[in-house]
Amino acid sequence: MKHIYIIIGVMLLLVSCNGRQHDAENAVAEFMTENLNNAKEMRITKFSRLDSTTKIKDSVFVVLRKNAETSGRYKKGLQYAQPSTRKMLYIVRVSYKLGETECSDTYYLDESLAKVVAVKNN
């Protein structure tokens, strides 16, 4: 009987993790669609596994945000969410094509996985 509870627990854990991954992918895809200069040419090819961090300082956000705007891929005046005071962020990397050009960016999302806090062009 104990084995059944363990199996059910593992299954629930896997289902909840996949849901969070899906939420992150949706938030990133929506951000890209709204903010890429050539969003109509964008085709997402791969998402990395969702990860988390507490190690990023506010000064890093300033640099990442500035670099994203000057990269030429994104529109000027990008609007980001503010990171929470707890500083827990989620990270997902996305590989995509803009026309024939292969690109890759790393997205930093808030704890809700609904809003992008910063993007890093890789």
PDB file of C-alpha atoms in Angstrom, residues 5-101:
ATOM      1  CA  TYR A   5       1.149   6.420  -2.207  1.00  0.00           C
ATOM      2  CA  ILE A   6       4.719   6.910  -3.389  1.00  0.00           C
ATOM      3  CA  ILE A   7       3.734   6.379  -7.024  1.00  0.00           C
ATOM      4  CA  ILE A   8       0.804   8.792  -6.699  1.00  0.00           C
ATOM      5  CA  GLY A   9       3.066  11.372  -5.056  1.00  0.00           C
ATOM      6  CA  VAL A  10       5.648  11.132  -7.844  1.00  0.00           C
ATOM      7  CA  MET A  11       2.946  11.411 -10.498  1.00  0.00           C
ATOM      8  CA  LEU A  12       1.486  14.519  -8.862  1.00  0.00           C
ATOM      9  CA  LEU A  13       4.935  16.079  -8.666  1.00  0.00           C
ATOM     10  CA  LEU A  14       5.571  15.439 -12.355  1.00  0.00           C
ATOM     11  CA  VAL A  15       2.203  16.854 -13.366  1.00  0.00           C
ATOM     12  CA  SER A  16       2.730  20.027 -11.320  1.00  0.00           C
ATOM     13  CA  CYS A  17       6.232  20.556 -12.758  1.00  0.00           C
ATOM     14  CA  ASN A  18       4.964  20.193 -16.318  1.00  0.00           C
ATOM     15  CA  GLY A  19       2.243  22.755 -15.635  1.00  0.00           C
ATOM     16  CA  ARG A  20       4.798  25.293 -14.437  1.00  0.00           C
ATOM     17  CA  GLN A  21       6.947  24.639 -17.508  1.00  0.00           C
ATOM     18  CA  HIS A  22       3.918  25.221 -19.708  1.00  0.00           C
ATOM     19  CA  ASP A  23       3.097  28.490 -17.895  1.00  0.00           C
ATOM     20  CA  ALA A  24       6.660  29.746 -18.413  1.00  0.00           C
ATOM     21  CA  GLU A  25       6.661  28.807 -22.097  1.00  0.00           C
ATOM     22  CA  ASN A  26       3.348  30.602 -22.638  1.00  0.00           C
ATOM     23  CA  ALA A  27       4.580  33.769 -20.905  1.00  0.00           C
ATOM     24  CA  VAL A  28       7.776  33.807 -22.972  1.00  0.00           C
ATOM     25  CA  ALA A  29       6.003  33.123 -26.270  1.00  0.00           C
ATOM     26  CA  GLU A  30       3.514  35.908 -25.553  1.00  0.00           C
ATOM     27  CA  PHE A  31       6.308  38.347 -24.644  1.00  0.00           C
ATOM     28  CA  MET A  32       8.178  37.466 -27.836  1.00  0.00           C
ATOM     29  CA  THR A  33       5.074  37.870 -29.999  1.00  0.00           C
ATOM     30  CA  GLU A  34       4.383  41.314 -28.539  1.00  0.00           C
ATOM     31  CA  ASN A  35       7.956  42.621 -28.453  1.00  0.00           C
ATOM     32  CA  LEU A  36      10.092  41.165 -31.241  1.00  0.00           C
ATOM     33  CA  ASN A  37      10.588  43.500 -34.175  1.00  0.00           C
ATOM     34  CA  ASN A  38       9.929  40.674 -36.646  1.00  0.00           C
ATOM     35  CA  ALA A  39       7.509  38.609 -34.592  1.00  0.00           C
ATOM     36  CA  LYS A  40       5.706  37.344 -37.712  1.00  0.00           C
ATOM     37  CA  GLU A  41       8.954  35.664 -38.814  1.00  0.00           C
ATOM     38  CA  MET A  42       9.534  34.036 -35.401  1.00  0.00           C
ATOM     39  CA  ARG A  43       9.340  30.276 -35.052  1.00  0.00           C
ATOM     40  CA  ILE A  44      10.169  28.797 -31.636  1.00  0.00           C
ATOM     41  CA  THR A  45      12.166  25.591 -31.979  1.00  0.00           C
ATOM     42  CA  LYS A  46      12.973  24.639 -28.388  1.00  0.00           C
ATOM     43  CA  PHE A  47      12.555  25.575 -24.736  1.00  0.00           C
ATOM     44  CA  SER A  48      15.007  24.536 -22.034  1.00  0.00           C
ATOM     45  CA  ARG A  49      13.870  23.019 -18.787  1.00  0.00           C
ATOM     46  CA  LEU A  50      12.595  25.556 -16.267  1.00  0.00           C
ATOM     47  CA  ASP A  51      15.130  26.497 -13.596  1.00  0.00           C
ATOM     48  CA  SER A  52      15.264  29.017 -10.741  1.00  0.00           C
ATOM     49  CA  THR A  53      17.724  31.409  -9.152  1.00  0.00           C
ATOM     50  CA  THR A  54      18.076  33.919  -6.344  1.00  0.00           C
ATOM     51  CA  LYS A  55      21.531  35.134  -7.392  1.00  0.00           C
ATOM     52  CA  ILE A  56      20.739  38.041  -9.740  1.00  0.00           C
ATOM     53  CA  LYS A  57      21.214  41.600  -8.513  1.00  0.00           C
ATOM     54  CA  ASP A  58      19.237  44.639  -9.648  1.00  0.00           C
ATOM     55  CA  SER A  59      22.290  46.055 -11.423  1.00  0.00           C
ATOM     56  CA  VAL A  60      22.333  42.988 -13.682  1.00  0.00           C
ATOM     57  CA  PHE A  61      18.726  43.651 -14.692  1.00  0.00           C
ATOM     58  CA  VAL A  62      19.674  47.133 -15.846  1.00  0.00           C
ATOM     59  CA  VAL A  63      22.405  45.737 -18.106  1.00  0.00           C
ATOM     60  CA  LEU A  64      20.280  42.879 -19.467  1.00  0.00           C
ATOM     61  CA  ARG A  65      17.392  45.188 -20.263  1.00  0.00           C
ATOM     62  CA  LYS A  66      19.624  47.713 -22.007  1.00  0.00           C
ATOM     63  CA  ASN A  67      21.333  45.002 -24.064  1.00  0.00           C
ATOM     64  CA  ALA A  68      17.994  43.567 -25.175  1.00  0.00           C
ATOM     65  CA  GLU A  69      16.854  46.955 -26.455  1.00  0.00           C
ATOM     66  CA  THR A  70      20.065  47.634 -28.338  1.00  0.00           C
ATOM     67  CA  SER A  71      20.250  44.133 -29.866  1.00  0.00           C
ATOM     68  CA  GLY A  72      17.943  45.078 -32.714  1.00  0.00           C
ATOM     69  CA  ARG A  73      15.704  42.047 -32.151  1.00  0.00           C
ATOM     70  CA  TYR A  74      13.303  43.754 -29.769  1.00  0.00           C
ATOM     71  CA  LYS A  75      11.214  46.895 -29.984  1.00  0.00           C
ATOM     72  CA  LYS A  76      12.323  50.004 -28.128  1.00  0.00           C
ATOM     73  CA  GLY A  77      10.685  50.748 -24.775  1.00  0.00           C
ATOM     74  CA  LEU A  78      10.232  47.158 -23.594  1.00  0.00           C
ATOM     75  CA  GLN A  79       7.992  46.873 -20.549  1.00  0.00           C
ATOM     76  CA  TYR A  80       9.091  44.387 -17.888  1.00  0.00           C
ATOM     77  CA  ALA A  81       7.609  43.240 -14.606  1.00  0.00           C
ATOM     78  CA  GLN A  82       9.424  44.200 -11.428  1.00  0.00           C
ATOM     79  CA  PRO A  83      11.052  41.303  -9.577  1.00  0.00           C
ATOM     80  CA  SER A  84       9.489  40.439  -6.243  1.00  0.00           C
ATOM     81  CA  THR A  85      11.174  41.380  -3.009  1.00  0.00           C
ATOM     82  CA  ARG A  86      11.912  37.697  -2.381  1.00  0.00           C
ATOM     83  CA  LYS A  87      14.187  37.701  -5.457  1.00  0.00           C
ATOM     84  CA  MET A  88      13.182  34.208  -6.591  1.00  0.00           C
ATOM     85  CA  LEU A  89      13.231  34.144 -10.373  1.00  0.00           C
ATOM     86  CA  TYR A  90      12.618  31.422 -12.894  1.00  0.00           C
ATOM     87  CA  ILE A  91      14.796  30.972 -15.936  1.00  0.00           C
ATOM     88  CA  VAL A  92      13.996  29.411 -19.290  1.00  0.00           C
ATOM     89  CA  ARG A  93      16.043  29.525 -22.468  1.00  0.00           C
ATOM     90  CA  VAL A  94      14.325  29.601 -25.829  1.00  0.00           C
ATOM     91  CA  SER A  95      15.778  28.758 -29.229  1.00  0.00           C
ATOM     92  CA  TYR A  96      13.959  30.223 -32.203  1.00  0.00           C
ATOM     93  CA  LYS A  97      14.325  31.325 -35.787  1.00  0.00           C
ATOM     94  CA  LEU A  98      13.730  34.778 -37.175  1.00  0.00           C
ATOM     95  CA  GLY A  99      13.406  33.992 -40.839  1.00  0.00           C
ATOM     96  CA  GLU A 100      16.531  31.921 -41.514  1.00  0.00           C
ATOM     97  CA  THR A 101      18.534  33.333 -38.584  1.00  0.00           C
TER      98      THR A 101
END
